[in-house]
mmCIF file with all atom_site columns, C-alpha atoms in Angstrom:
data_model
loop_
_atom_site.group_PDB
_atom_site.id
_atom_site.type_symbol
_atom_site.label_atom_id
_atom_site.label_alt_id
_atom_site.label_comp_id
_atom_site.label_asym_id
_atom_site.label_entity_id
_atom_site.label_seq_id
_atom_site.pdbx_PDB_ins_code
_atom_site.Cartn_x
_atom_site.Cartn_y
_atom_site.Cartn_z
_atom_site.occupancy
_atom_site.B_iso_or_equiv
_atom_site.pdbx_formal_charge
_atom_site.auth_seq_id
_atom_site.auth_comp_id
_atom_site.auth_asym_id
_atom_site.auth_atom_id
_atom_site.pdbx_PDB_model_num
ATOM 1   C CA . ASN A 1 1   ? 0.000   0.000  0.000   1.00 64.00 ? 1   ASN A CA 1
ATOM 2   C CA . ALA A 1 2   ? 1.798   3.117  -1.212  1.00 75.00 ? 2   ALA A CA 1
ATOM 3   C CA . GLY A 1 3   ? -1.018  5.525  -0.256  1.00 95.00 ? 3   GLY A CA 1
ATOM 4   C CA . VAL A 1 4   ? 0.126   9.068  -1.080  1.00 98.00 ? 4   VAL A CA 1
ATOM 5   C CA . THR A 1 5   ? 3.606   9.528  -2.506  1.00 97.00 ? 5   THR A CA 1
ATOM 6   C CA . GLN A 1 6   ? 5.334   12.899 -2.764  1.00 98.00 ? 6   GLN A CA 1
ATOM 7   C CA . THR A 1 7   ? 8.433   13.711 -4.768  1.00 98.00 ? 7   THR A CA 1
ATOM 8   C CA . PRO A 1 8   ? 10.967  15.103 -4.154  1.00 97.00 ? 8   PRO A CA 1
ATOM 9   C CA . LYS A 1 9   ? 11.435  14.783 -0.388  1.00 97.00 ? 9   LYS A CA 1
ATOM 10  C CA . PHE A 1 10  ? 13.885  17.679 -0.148  1.00 97.00 ? 10  PHE A CA 1
ATOM 11  C CA . ARG A 1 11  ? 14.757  20.578 -2.423  1.00 97.00 ? 11  ARG A CA 1
ATOM 12  C CA . VAL A 1 12  ? 16.743  23.786 -2.237  1.00 98.00 ? 12  VAL A CA 1
ATOM 13  C CA . LEU A 1 13  ? 15.847  26.556 -4.701  1.00 97.00 ? 13  LEU A CA 1
ATOM 14  C CA . LYS A 1 14  ? 17.293  29.940 -5.403  1.00 98.00 ? 14  LYS A CA 1
ATOM 15  C CA . THR A 1 15  ? 14.971  32.924 -5.345  1.00 98.00 ? 15  THR A CA 1
ATOM 16  C CA . GLY A 1 16  ? 13.227  33.242 -8.687  1.00 98.00 ? 16  GLY A CA 1
ATOM 17  C CA . GLN A 1 17  ? 13.656  29.610 -9.743  1.00 98.00 ? 17  GLN A CA 1
ATOM 18  C CA . SER A 1 18  ? 10.687  27.436 -10.572 1.00 97.00 ? 18  SER A CA 1
ATOM 19  C CA . MET A 1 19  ? 9.828   23.885 -9.636  1.00 96.00 ? 19  MET A CA 1
ATOM 20  C CA . THR A 1 20  ? 7.012   21.353 -9.538  1.00 98.00 ? 20  THR A CA 1
ATOM 21  C CA . LEU A 1 21  ? 6.107   19.121 -6.629  1.00 98.00 ? 21  LEU A CA 1
ATOM 22  C CA . LEU A 1 22  ? 4.453   15.858 -7.568  1.00 98.00 ? 22  LEU A CA 1
ATOM 23  C CA . CYS A 1 23  ? 1.812   14.022 -5.572  1.00 98.00 ? 23  CYS A CA 1
ATOM 24  C CA . ALA A 1 24  ? 0.518   10.588 -6.557  1.00 98.00 ? 24  ALA A CA 1
ATOM 25  C CA . GLN A 1 25  ? -2.154  8.494  -4.830  1.00 98.00 ? 25  GLN A CA 1
ATOM 26  C CA . ASP A 1 26  ? -3.172  4.912  -5.540  1.00 96.00 ? 26  ASP A CA 1
ATOM 27  C CA . MET A 1 27  ? -6.446  4.803  -3.559  1.00 95.00 ? 27  MET A CA 1
ATOM 28  C CA . ASN A 1 28  ? -8.707  6.080  -6.343  1.00 95.00 ? 28  ASN A CA 1
ATOM 29  C CA . HIS A 1 29  ? -9.580  9.128  -4.225  1.00 95.00 ? 29  HIS A CA 1
ATOM 30  C CA . GLU A 1 30  ? -11.517 11.929 -5.880  1.00 95.00 ? 30  GLU A CA 1
ATOM 31  C CA . TYR A 1 31  ? -10.300 14.760 -3.640  1.00 95.00 ? 31  TYR A CA 1
ATOM 32  C CA . MET A 1 32  ? -6.722  15.944 -3.351  1.00 97.00 ? 32  MET A CA 1
ATOM 33  C CA . TYR A 1 33  ? -5.154  18.793 -1.413  1.00 97.00 ? 33  TYR A CA 1
ATOM 34  C CA . TRP A 1 34  ? -1.916  20.700 -0.980  1.00 98.00 ? 34  TRP A CA 1
ATOM 35  C CA . TYR A 1 35  ? -1.092  22.072 2.476   1.00 98.00 ? 35  TYR A CA 1
ATOM 36  C CA . ARG A 1 36  ? 1.942   23.876 3.832   1.00 98.00 ? 36  ARG A CA 1
ATOM 37  C CA . GLN A 1 37  ? 3.242   23.555 7.385   1.00 98.00 ? 37  GLN A CA 1
ATOM 38  C CA . ASP A 1 38  ? 5.320   26.294 8.975   1.00 96.00 ? 38  ASP A CA 1
ATOM 39  C CA . PRO A 1 39  ? 6.816   26.456 12.497  1.00 91.00 ? 39  PRO A CA 1
ATOM 40  C CA . GLY A 1 40  ? 4.364   27.887 15.008  1.00 87.00 ? 40  GLY A CA 1
ATOM 41  C CA . MET A 1 41  ? 1.457   27.692 12.589  1.00 90.00 ? 41  MET A CA 1
ATOM 42  C CA . GLY A 1 42  ? -1.113  25.095 11.767  1.00 89.00 ? 42  GLY A CA 1
ATOM 43  C CA . LEU A 1 43  ? -1.302  23.398 8.406   1.00 95.00 ? 43  LEU A CA 1
ATOM 44  C CA . ARG A 1 44  ? -2.773  25.761 5.806   1.00 96.00 ? 44  ARG A CA 1
ATOM 45  C CA . LEU A 1 45  ? -4.586  24.804 2.617   1.00 96.00 ? 45  LEU A CA 1
ATOM 46  C CA . ILE A 1 46  ? -2.961  26.071 -0.603  1.00 97.00 ? 46  ILE A CA 1
ATOM 47  C CA . HIS A 1 47  ? -5.090  24.540 -3.380  1.00 97.00 ? 47  HIS A CA 1
ATOM 48  C CA . TYR A 1 48  ? -7.363  21.568 -3.738  1.00 96.00 ? 48  TYR A CA 1
ATOM 49  C CA . SER A 1 49  ? -9.101  19.468 -6.373  1.00 96.00 ? 49  SER A CA 1
ATOM 50  C CA . VAL A 1 50  ? -12.504 17.793 -6.251  1.00 94.00 ? 50  VAL A CA 1
ATOM 51  C CA . GLY A 1 51  ? -11.823 15.558 -9.218  1.00 95.00 ? 51  GLY A CA 1
ATOM 52  C CA . GLU A 1 52  ? -9.810  15.040 -12.379 1.00 96.00 ? 52  GLU A CA 1
ATOM 53  C CA . GLY A 1 53  ? -9.474  18.232 -14.368 1.00 96.00 ? 53  GLY A CA 1
ATOM 54  C CA . THR A 1 54  ? -10.621 20.502 -11.526 1.00 96.00 ? 54  THR A CA 1
ATOM 55  C CA . THR A 1 55  ? -8.688  22.793 -9.185  1.00 97.00 ? 55  THR A CA 1
ATOM 56  C CA . ALA A 1 56  ? -9.642  25.484 -6.680  1.00 95.00 ? 56  ALA A CA 1
ATOM 57  C CA . LYS A 1 57  ? -7.936  28.003 -4.416  1.00 95.00 ? 57  LYS A CA 1
ATOM 58  C CA . GLY A 1 58  ? -7.507  27.389 -0.730  1.00 94.00 ? 58  GLY A CA 1
ATOM 59  C CA . GLU A 1 59  ? -6.470  29.666 2.086   1.00 93.00 ? 59  GLU A CA 1
ATOM 60  C CA . VAL A 1 60  ? -2.986  30.692 0.859   1.00 96.00 ? 60  VAL A CA 1
ATOM 61  C CA . PRO A 1 61  ? -2.887  30.239 -2.952  1.00 97.00 ? 61  PRO A CA 1
ATOM 62  C CA . ASP A 1 62  ? -0.728  33.212 -3.999  1.00 97.00 ? 62  ASP A CA 1
ATOM 63  C CA . GLY A 1 63  ? 2.523   32.241 -5.715  1.00 97.00 ? 63  GLY A CA 1
ATOM 64  C CA . TYR A 1 64  ? 1.374   28.685 -6.470  1.00 98.00 ? 64  TYR A CA 1
ATOM 65  C CA . ASN A 1 65  ? -0.363  26.939 -9.347  1.00 97.00 ? 65  ASN A CA 1
ATOM 66  C CA . VAL A 1 66  ? -1.752  23.422 -9.549  1.00 98.00 ? 66  VAL A CA 1
ATOM 67  C CA . SER A 1 67  ? -2.913  20.918 -12.118 1.00 98.00 ? 67  SER A CA 1
ATOM 68  C CA . ARG A 1 68  ? -4.827  17.646 -11.970 1.00 97.00 ? 68  ARG A CA 1
ATOM 69  C CA . LEU A 1 69  ? -4.685  16.147 -15.446 1.00 96.00 ? 69  LEU A CA 1
ATOM 70  C CA . LYS A 1 70  ? -4.994  12.590 -14.118 1.00 97.00 ? 70  LYS A CA 1
ATOM 71  C CA . LYS A 1 71  ? -7.088  11.451 -11.178 1.00 97.00 ? 71  LYS A CA 1
ATOM 72  C CA . GLN A 1 72  ? -4.142  9.952  -9.352  1.00 97.00 ? 72  GLN A CA 1
ATOM 73  C CA . ASN A 1 73  ? -1.777  12.928 -9.690  1.00 98.00 ? 73  ASN A CA 1
ATOM 74  C CA . PHE A 1 74  ? -1.865  16.452 -8.271  1.00 98.00 ? 74  PHE A CA 1
ATOM 75  C CA . LEU A 1 75  ? 0.978   18.819 -9.162  1.00 98.00 ? 75  LEU A CA 1
ATOM 76  C CA . LEU A 1 76  ? 1.980   21.946 -7.243  1.00 98.00 ? 76  LEU A CA 1
ATOM 77  C CA . GLY A 1 77  ? 4.039   24.521 -9.113  1.00 98.00 ? 77  GLY A CA 1
ATOM 78  C CA . LEU A 1 78  ? 6.074   27.457 -7.965  1.00 97.00 ? 78  LEU A CA 1
ATOM 79  C CA . GLU A 1 79  ? 6.722   29.759 -10.912 1.00 93.00 ? 79  GLU A CA 1
ATOM 80  C CA . SER A 1 80  ? 9.139   32.161 -9.200  1.00 97.00 ? 80  SER A CA 1
ATOM 81  C CA . ALA A 1 81  ? 10.164  30.938 -5.770  1.00 97.00 ? 81  ALA A CA 1
ATOM 82  C CA . ALA A 1 82  ? 10.459  33.371 -2.860  1.00 98.00 ? 82  ALA A CA 1
ATOM 83  C CA . PRO A 1 83  ? 12.029  32.883 0.590   1.00 97.00 ? 83  PRO A CA 1
ATOM 84  C CA . SER A 1 84  ? 8.520   33.130 2.098   1.00 97.00 ? 84  SER A CA 1
ATOM 85  C CA . GLN A 1 85  ? 7.739   29.846 0.358   1.00 98.00 ? 85  GLN A CA 1
ATOM 86  C CA . THR A 1 86  ? 10.296  27.992 2.475   1.00 98.00 ? 86  THR A CA 1
ATOM 87  C CA . SER A 1 87  ? 8.117   25.397 4.156   1.00 98.00 ? 87  SER A CA 1
ATOM 88  C CA . VAL A 1 88  ? 7.165   21.749 4.380   1.00 98.00 ? 88  VAL A CA 1
ATOM 89  C CA . TYR A 1 89  ? 4.539   20.870 1.794   1.00 98.00 ? 89  TYR A CA 1
ATOM 90  C CA . PHE A 1 90  ? 2.067   18.062 2.321   1.00 98.00 ? 90  PHE A CA 1
ATOM 91  C CA . CYS A 1 91  ? -0.231  16.492 -0.190  1.00 98.00 ? 91  CYS A CA 1
ATOM 92  C CA . ALA A 1 92  ? -3.344  14.674 1.004   1.00 97.00 ? 92  ALA A CA 1
ATOM 93  C CA . SER A 1 93  ? -6.266  12.833 -0.513  1.00 97.00 ? 93  SER A CA 1
ATOM 94  C CA . SER A 1 94  ? -9.737  11.656 0.522   1.00 94.00 ? 94  SER A CA 1
ATOM 95  C CA . TYR A 1 95  ? -12.557 9.703  -1.148  1.00 91.00 ? 95  TYR A CA 1
ATOM 96  C CA . THR A 1 96  ? -15.067 12.433 -0.351  1.00 85.00 ? 96  THR A CA 1
ATOM 97  C CA . GLY A 1 97  ? -14.613 16.080 0.500   1.00 80.00 ? 97  GLY A CA 1
ATOM 98  C CA . GLN A 1 98  ? -16.446 16.471 3.773   1.00 81.00 ? 98  GLN A CA 1
ATOM 99  C CA . GLY A 1 99  ? -16.460 14.774 7.107   1.00 80.00 ? 99  GLY A CA 1
ATOM 100 C CA . VAL A 1 100 ? -13.738 12.225 6.440   1.00 86.00 ? 100 VAL A CA 1
ATOM 101 C CA . GLY A 1 101 ? -10.093 11.997 7.392   1.00 90.00 ? 101 GLY A CA 1
ATOM 102 C CA . TYR A 1 102 ? -7.367  12.633 4.876   1.00 95.00 ? 102 TYR A CA 1
ATOM 103 C CA . THR A 1 103 ? -4.461  10.394 3.914   1.00 96.00 ? 103 THR A CA 1
ATOM 104 C CA . PHE A 1 104 ? -1.307  12.511 3.918   1.00 97.00 ? 104 PHE A CA 1
ATOM 105 C CA . GLY A 1 105 ? 1.974   12.022 2.120   1.00 98.00 ? 105 GLY A CA 1
ATOM 106 C CA . SER A 1 106 ? 5.301   12.225 3.923   1.00 97.00 ? 106 SER A CA 1
ATOM 107 C CA . GLY A 1 107 ? 6.020   15.772 2.790   1.00 98.00 ? 107 GLY A CA 1
ATOM 108 C CA . THR A 1 108 ? 8.490   17.816 0.749   1.00 98.00 ? 108 THR A CA 1
ATOM 109 C CA . ARG A 1 109 ? 10.861  20.085 2.649   1.00 98.00 ? 109 ARG A CA 1
ATOM 110 C CA . LEU A 1 110 ? 11.556  23.113 0.444   1.00 98.00 ? 110 LEU A CA 1
ATOM 111 C CA . THR A 1 111 ? 14.120  25.782 1.206   1.00 98.00 ? 111 THR A CA 1
ATOM 112 C CA . VAL A 1 112 ? 14.294  28.941 -0.913  1.00 98.00 ? 112 VAL A CA 1
ATOM 113 C CA . VAL A 1 113 ? 17.528  30.890 -0.516  1.00 97.00 ? 113 VAL A CA 1
ATOM 114 C CA . GLU B 2 1   ? -13.449 32.665 10.814  1.00 85.00 ? 1   GLU B CA 1
ATOM 115 C CA . ASP B 2 2   ? -12.864 29.122 12.049  1.00 90.00 ? 2   ASP B CA 1
ATOM 116 C CA . GLN B 2 3   ? -10.318 28.822 14.851  1.00 94.00 ? 3   GLN B CA 1
ATOM 117 C CA . VAL B 2 4   ? -8.625  25.930 16.633  1.00 97.00 ? 4   VAL B CA 1
ATOM 118 C CA . THR B 2 5   ? -6.532  26.314 19.785  1.00 97.00 ? 5   THR B CA 1
ATOM 119 C CA . GLN B 2 6   ? -4.667  23.380 21.243  1.00 98.00 ? 6   GLN B CA 1
ATOM 120 C CA . SER B 2 7   ? -3.258  23.146 24.755  1.00 98.00 ? 7   SER B CA 1
ATOM 121 C CA . PRO B 2 8   ? -0.811  22.555 26.166  1.00 98.00 ? 8   PRO B CA 1
ATOM 122 C CA . GLU B 2 9   ? 1.781   23.267 23.483  1.00 97.00 ? 9   GLU B CA 1
ATOM 123 C CA . ALA B 2 10  ? 3.981   20.550 24.943  1.00 98.00 ? 10  ALA B CA 1
ATOM 124 C CA . LEU B 2 11  ? 3.372   17.803 27.484  1.00 98.00 ? 11  LEU B CA 1
ATOM 125 C CA . ARG B 2 12  ? 5.889   15.481 29.069  1.00 98.00 ? 12  ARG B CA 1
ATOM 126 C CA . LEU B 2 13  ? 4.616   12.324 30.786  1.00 98.00 ? 13  LEU B CA 1
ATOM 127 C CA . GLN B 2 14  ? 6.126   9.328  32.447  1.00 98.00 ? 14  GLN B CA 1
ATOM 128 C CA . GLU B 2 15  ? 5.204   5.964  31.003  1.00 98.00 ? 15  GLU B CA 1
ATOM 129 C CA . GLY B 2 16  ? 1.874   4.918  32.479  1.00 97.00 ? 16  GLY B CA 1
ATOM 130 C CA . GLU B 2 17  ? 0.895   8.469  33.536  1.00 98.00 ? 17  GLU B CA 1
ATOM 131 C CA . SER B 2 18  ? -2.507  9.205  32.000  1.00 98.00 ? 18  SER B CA 1
ATOM 132 C CA . SER B 2 19  ? -3.425  12.711 30.805  1.00 98.00 ? 19  SER B CA 1
ATOM 133 C CA . SER B 2 20  ? -5.519  14.688 28.327  1.00 98.00 ? 20  SER B CA 1
ATOM 134 C CA . LEU B 2 21  ? -4.878  17.055 25.452  1.00 98.00 ? 21  LEU B CA 1
ATOM 135 C CA . ASN B 2 22  ? -7.337  19.871 24.756  1.00 98.00 ? 22  ASN B CA 1
ATOM 136 C CA . CYS B 2 23  ? -8.648  21.279 21.492  1.00 98.00 ? 23  CYS B CA 1
ATOM 137 C CA . SER B 2 24  ? -10.890 24.348 21.723  1.00 98.00 ? 24  SER B CA 1
ATOM 138 C CA . TYR B 2 25  ? -12.643 25.428 18.555  1.00 97.00 ? 25  TYR B CA 1
ATOM 139 C CA . THR B 2 26  ? -14.997 27.941 17.004  1.00 95.00 ? 26  THR B CA 1
ATOM 140 C CA . VAL B 2 27  ? -16.586 27.025 13.715  1.00 91.00 ? 27  VAL B CA 1
ATOM 141 C CA . SER B 2 28  ? -19.662 27.928 11.752  1.00 87.00 ? 28  SER B CA 1
ATOM 142 C CA . GLY B 2 29  ? -21.599 24.697 11.786  1.00 89.00 ? 29  GLY B CA 1
ATOM 143 C CA . LEU B 2 30  ? -19.310 21.788 12.595  1.00 92.00 ? 30  LEU B CA 1
ATOM 144 C CA . ARG B 2 31  ? -19.036 19.181 9.850   1.00 92.00 ? 31  ARG B CA 1
ATOM 145 C CA . GLY B 2 32  ? -16.369 17.227 11.665  1.00 94.00 ? 32  GLY B CA 1
ATOM 146 C CA . LEU B 2 33  ? -13.539 17.450 14.200  1.00 97.00 ? 33  LEU B CA 1
ATOM 147 C CA . PHE B 2 34  ? -10.447 15.464 13.389  1.00 97.00 ? 34  PHE B CA 1
ATOM 148 C CA . TRP B 2 35  ? -7.467  14.203 15.375  1.00 98.00 ? 35  TRP B CA 1
ATOM 149 C CA . TYR B 2 36  ? -4.188  13.356 13.714  1.00 98.00 ? 36  TYR B CA 1
ATOM 150 C CA . ARG B 2 37  ? -0.849  12.081 14.959  1.00 98.00 ? 37  ARG B CA 1
ATOM 151 C CA . GLN B 2 38  ? 2.357   13.407 13.384  1.00 98.00 ? 38  GLN B CA 1
ATOM 152 C CA . ASP B 2 39  ? 5.783   11.853 13.912  1.00 98.00 ? 39  ASP B CA 1
ATOM 153 C CA . PRO B 2 40  ? 8.935   13.895 13.193  1.00 95.00 ? 40  PRO B CA 1
ATOM 154 C CA . GLY B 2 41  ? 9.629   14.149 9.470   1.00 94.00 ? 41  GLY B CA 1
ATOM 155 C CA . LYS B 2 42  ? 6.369   12.436 8.555   1.00 96.00 ? 42  LYS B CA 1
ATOM 156 C CA . GLY B 2 43  ? 2.948   13.484 7.391   1.00 97.00 ? 43  GLY B CA 1
ATOM 157 C CA . PRO B 2 44  ? -0.045  13.558 9.731   1.00 98.00 ? 44  PRO B CA 1
ATOM 158 C CA . GLU B 2 45  ? -1.719  10.198 10.335  1.00 97.00 ? 45  GLU B CA 1
ATOM 159 C CA . PHE B 2 46  ? -5.497  10.189 10.740  1.00 96.00 ? 46  PHE B CA 1
ATOM 160 C CA . LEU B 2 47  ? -6.806  8.982  14.103  1.00 97.00 ? 47  LEU B CA 1
ATOM 161 C CA . PHE B 2 48  ? -10.457 9.967  14.628  1.00 94.00 ? 48  PHE B CA 1
ATOM 162 C CA . THR B 2 49  ? -13.389 11.950 13.293  1.00 96.00 ? 49  THR B CA 1
ATOM 163 C CA . LEU B 2 50  ? -16.042 13.237 15.703  1.00 97.00 ? 50  LEU B CA 1
ATOM 164 C CA . TYR B 2 51  ? -19.255 14.679 14.326  1.00 95.00 ? 51  TYR B CA 1
ATOM 165 C CA . SER B 2 52  ? -21.484 15.788 17.198  1.00 94.00 ? 52  SER B CA 1
ATOM 166 C CA . ALA B 2 53  ? -21.341 16.750 20.871  1.00 95.00 ? 53  ALA B CA 1
ATOM 167 C CA . GLY B 2 54  ? -21.314 13.756 23.161  1.00 97.00 ? 54  GLY B CA 1
ATOM 168 C CA . GLU B 2 55  ? -19.606 11.488 20.682  1.00 97.00 ? 55  GLU B CA 1
ATOM 169 C CA . GLU B 2 56  ? -16.618 9.418  21.787  1.00 98.00 ? 56  GLU B CA 1
ATOM 170 C CA . LYS B 2 57  ? -14.152 7.239  19.877  1.00 97.00 ? 57  LYS B CA 1
ATOM 171 C CA . GLU B 2 58  ? -11.377 4.965  21.082  1.00 97.00 ? 58  GLU B CA 1
ATOM 172 C CA . LYS B 2 59  ? -8.286  3.409  19.608  1.00 95.00 ? 59  LYS B CA 1
ATOM 173 C CA . GLU B 2 60  ? -5.908  1.467  21.808  1.00 96.00 ? 60  GLU B CA 1
ATOM 174 C CA . ARG B 2 61  ? -4.769  3.895  24.556  1.00 97.00 ? 61  ARG B CA 1
ATOM 175 C CA . LEU B 2 62  ? -6.447  6.924  22.949  1.00 98.00 ? 62  LEU B CA 1
ATOM 176 C CA . LYS B 2 63  ? -9.967  8.168  23.502  1.00 98.00 ? 63  LYS B CA 1
ATOM 177 C CA . ALA B 2 64  ? -11.392 11.280 21.863  1.00 98.00 ? 64  ALA B CA 1
ATOM 178 C CA . THR B 2 65  ? -14.434 13.145 23.161  1.00 98.00 ? 65  THR B CA 1
ATOM 179 C CA . LEU B 2 66  ? -16.369 16.125 21.830  1.00 98.00 ? 66  LEU B CA 1
ATOM 180 C CA . THR B 2 67  ? -18.457 18.929 23.317  1.00 96.00 ? 67  THR B CA 1
ATOM 181 C CA . LYS B 2 68  ? -19.908 21.978 21.563  1.00 94.00 ? 68  LYS B CA 1
ATOM 182 C CA . LYS B 2 69  ? -16.776 24.003 22.271  1.00 95.00 ? 69  LYS B CA 1
ATOM 183 C CA . GLU B 2 70  ? -13.894 21.595 22.715  1.00 98.00 ? 70  GLU B CA 1
ATOM 184 C CA . SER B 2 71  ? -12.502 18.144 22.224  1.00 98.00 ? 71  SER B CA 1
ATOM 185 C CA . PHE B 2 72  ? -10.247 16.117 24.468  1.00 98.00 ? 72  PHE B CA 1
ATOM 186 C CA . LEU B 2 73  ? -7.795  13.418 23.536  1.00 98.00 ? 73  LEU B CA 1
ATOM 187 C CA . HIS B 2 74  ? -7.359  11.222 26.585  1.00 98.00 ? 74  HIS B CA 1
ATOM 188 C CA . ILE B 2 75  ? -4.249  9.073  26.728  1.00 98.00 ? 75  ILE B CA 1
ATOM 189 C CA . THR B 2 76  ? -4.445  6.178  29.170  1.00 98.00 ? 76  THR B CA 1
ATOM 190 C CA . ALA B 2 77  ? -1.244  4.554  30.467  1.00 98.00 ? 77  ALA B CA 1
ATOM 191 C CA . PRO B 2 78  ? 0.878   5.981  27.647  1.00 98.00 ? 78  PRO B CA 1
ATOM 192 C CA . LYS B 2 79  ? 3.959   4.259  26.288  1.00 98.00 ? 79  LYS B CA 1
ATOM 193 C CA . PRO B 2 80  ? 7.083   5.865  24.765  1.00 98.00 ? 80  PRO B CA 1
ATOM 194 C CA . GLU B 2 81  ? 5.813   4.970  21.297  1.00 98.00 ? 81  GLU B CA 1
ATOM 195 C CA . ASP B 2 82  ? 2.891   7.351  21.866  1.00 98.00 ? 82  ASP B CA 1
ATOM 196 C CA . SER B 2 83  ? 5.362   10.252 21.688  1.00 98.00 ? 83  SER B CA 1
ATOM 197 C CA . ALA B 2 84  ? 4.376   12.473 18.748  1.00 98.00 ? 84  ALA B CA 1
ATOM 198 C CA . THR B 2 85  ? 2.699   15.743 17.891  1.00 98.00 ? 85  THR B CA 1
ATOM 199 C CA . TYR B 2 86  ? -1.090  15.488 18.042  1.00 98.00 ? 86  TYR B CA 1
ATOM 200 C CA . LEU B 2 87  ? -3.029  17.758 15.702  1.00 98.00 ? 87  LEU B CA 1
ATOM 201 C CA . CYS B 2 88  ? -6.667  18.786 15.934  1.00 98.00 ? 88  CYS B CA 1
ATOM 202 C CA . ALA B 2 89  ? -8.607  20.130 12.960  1.00 97.00 ? 89  ALA B CA 1
ATOM 203 C CA . VAL B 2 90  ? -12.178 21.221 12.233  1.00 95.00 ? 90  VAL B CA 1
ATOM 204 C CA . GLN B 2 91  ? -14.218 21.382 9.084   1.00 93.00 ? 91  GLN B CA 1
ATOM 205 C CA . ALA B 2 92  ? -17.152 23.744 8.818   1.00 90.00 ? 92  ALA B CA 1
ATOM 206 C CA . GLY B 2 93  ? -20.385 22.776 7.165   1.00 85.00 ? 93  GLY B CA 1
ATOM 207 C CA . GLY B 2 94  ? -21.344 24.136 3.792   1.00 75.00 ? 94  GLY B CA 1
ATOM 208 C CA . GLY B 2 95  ? -21.819 22.659 0.370   1.00 69.00 ? 95  GLY B CA 1
ATOM 209 C CA . SER B 2 96  ? -18.450 23.577 -1.096  1.00 69.00 ? 96  SER B CA 1
ATOM 210 C CA . ASN B 2 97  ? -16.258 23.869 1.992   1.00 76.00 ? 97  ASN B CA 1
ATOM 211 C CA . TYR B 2 98  ? -13.432 21.368 1.861   1.00 82.00 ? 98  TYR B CA 1
ATOM 212 C CA . LYS B 2 99  ? -10.919 23.147 4.062   1.00 86.00 ? 99  LYS B CA 1
ATOM 213 C CA . LEU B 2 100 ? -9.669  21.764 7.342   1.00 92.00 ? 100 LEU B CA 1
ATOM 214 C CA . THR B 2 101 ? -8.576  24.370 9.883   1.00 94.00 ? 101 THR B CA 1
ATOM 215 C CA . PHE B 2 102 ? -5.731  22.957 11.970  1.00 96.00 ? 102 PHE B CA 1
ATOM 216 C CA . GLY B 2 103 ? -4.432  23.855 15.387  1.00 97.00 ? 103 GLY B CA 1
ATOM 217 C CA . LYS B 2 104 ? -0.723  24.225 16.063  1.00 97.00 ? 104 LYS B CA 1
ATOM 218 C CA . GLY B 2 105 ? -0.539  20.869 17.788  1.00 97.00 ? 105 GLY B CA 1
ATOM 219 C CA . THR B 2 106 ? 0.536   19.428 21.143  1.00 98.00 ? 106 THR B CA 1
ATOM 220 C CA . LEU B 2 107 ? 3.965   17.822 21.322  1.00 98.00 ? 107 LEU B CA 1
ATOM 221 C CA . LEU B 2 108 ? 3.680   14.788 23.597  1.00 98.00 ? 108 LEU B CA 1
ATOM 222 C CA . THR B 2 109 ? 6.781   13.151 25.025  1.00 98.00 ? 109 THR B CA 1
ATOM 223 C CA . VAL B 2 110 ? 6.449   9.942  27.038  1.00 98.00 ? 110 VAL B CA 1
ATOM 224 C CA . ASN B 2 111 ? 9.526   8.977  29.005  1.00 97.00 ? 111 ASN B CA 1
ATOM 225 C CA . PRO B 2 112 ? 10.227  5.335  29.901  1.00 96.00 ? 112 PRO B CA 1
#
C-alpha cells in the first residue's frame, strides 16, 4: 500500500527559480489537497481538487499553481520561488470532500535561498 | 473565521501516567472534528473523526471526546511509542467547503 507519494522529499531553490512538486495516490480518491506547514502555525490549505481536471484556491494560494490532469496525480508549481515559500509541503487525498479523514503524504521540505 | 486552539503546546509524561490534550474550537456549523498524529519528518496520520457533541471514539490507549466548544484526547497509560505531535482540525459545514482548519498541535513526550 503506497497511499500518497510525494516527490521530491527535499529541495533547495534559489529565489526566482521554478519547480514542480508531484503528488501521486493509488487509492482512487476523488479529492486531493496541498497544504503547507510552517513552524508555530497550523497546516494551511494552498489549493485543492474535487476531481480530475478541476482545481480550486484554498487559504494561501498566492505564488502557487496546480494541475490535476490525471485522477491519481496532483501537481503543485512554484513559478518564481520566494524565501517566504520555504516550508514543508504536504499532499493529502480523501474519497469524499467532507467529514472524512485525509491520507497525507510524507512531505516535501523546500528551502528557498 | 474558524479557529482551533490546542493546549498545552507541549506535554511530558512518564510511562503509564494518564493525561488529556485539549482542542478548543470555534466554527460555523461543525461538519467534523479530526485528530491526527504526526511523527517527526512524517505526514499527519489520521486517528479519529467526531461529528457531534457527546460522541466518543477509542483506539488502543487513545480516547477522543467532543463537546460543543472543545474536544479532548485522553491518553491512558501511555507508552514511549505514543510520543508524537497530536493535531486537531475542524471542518465547517457548507456545500463547497473542503478546508480543514488545523491547530498548532501538542507535542507529547512519554519517558520510559
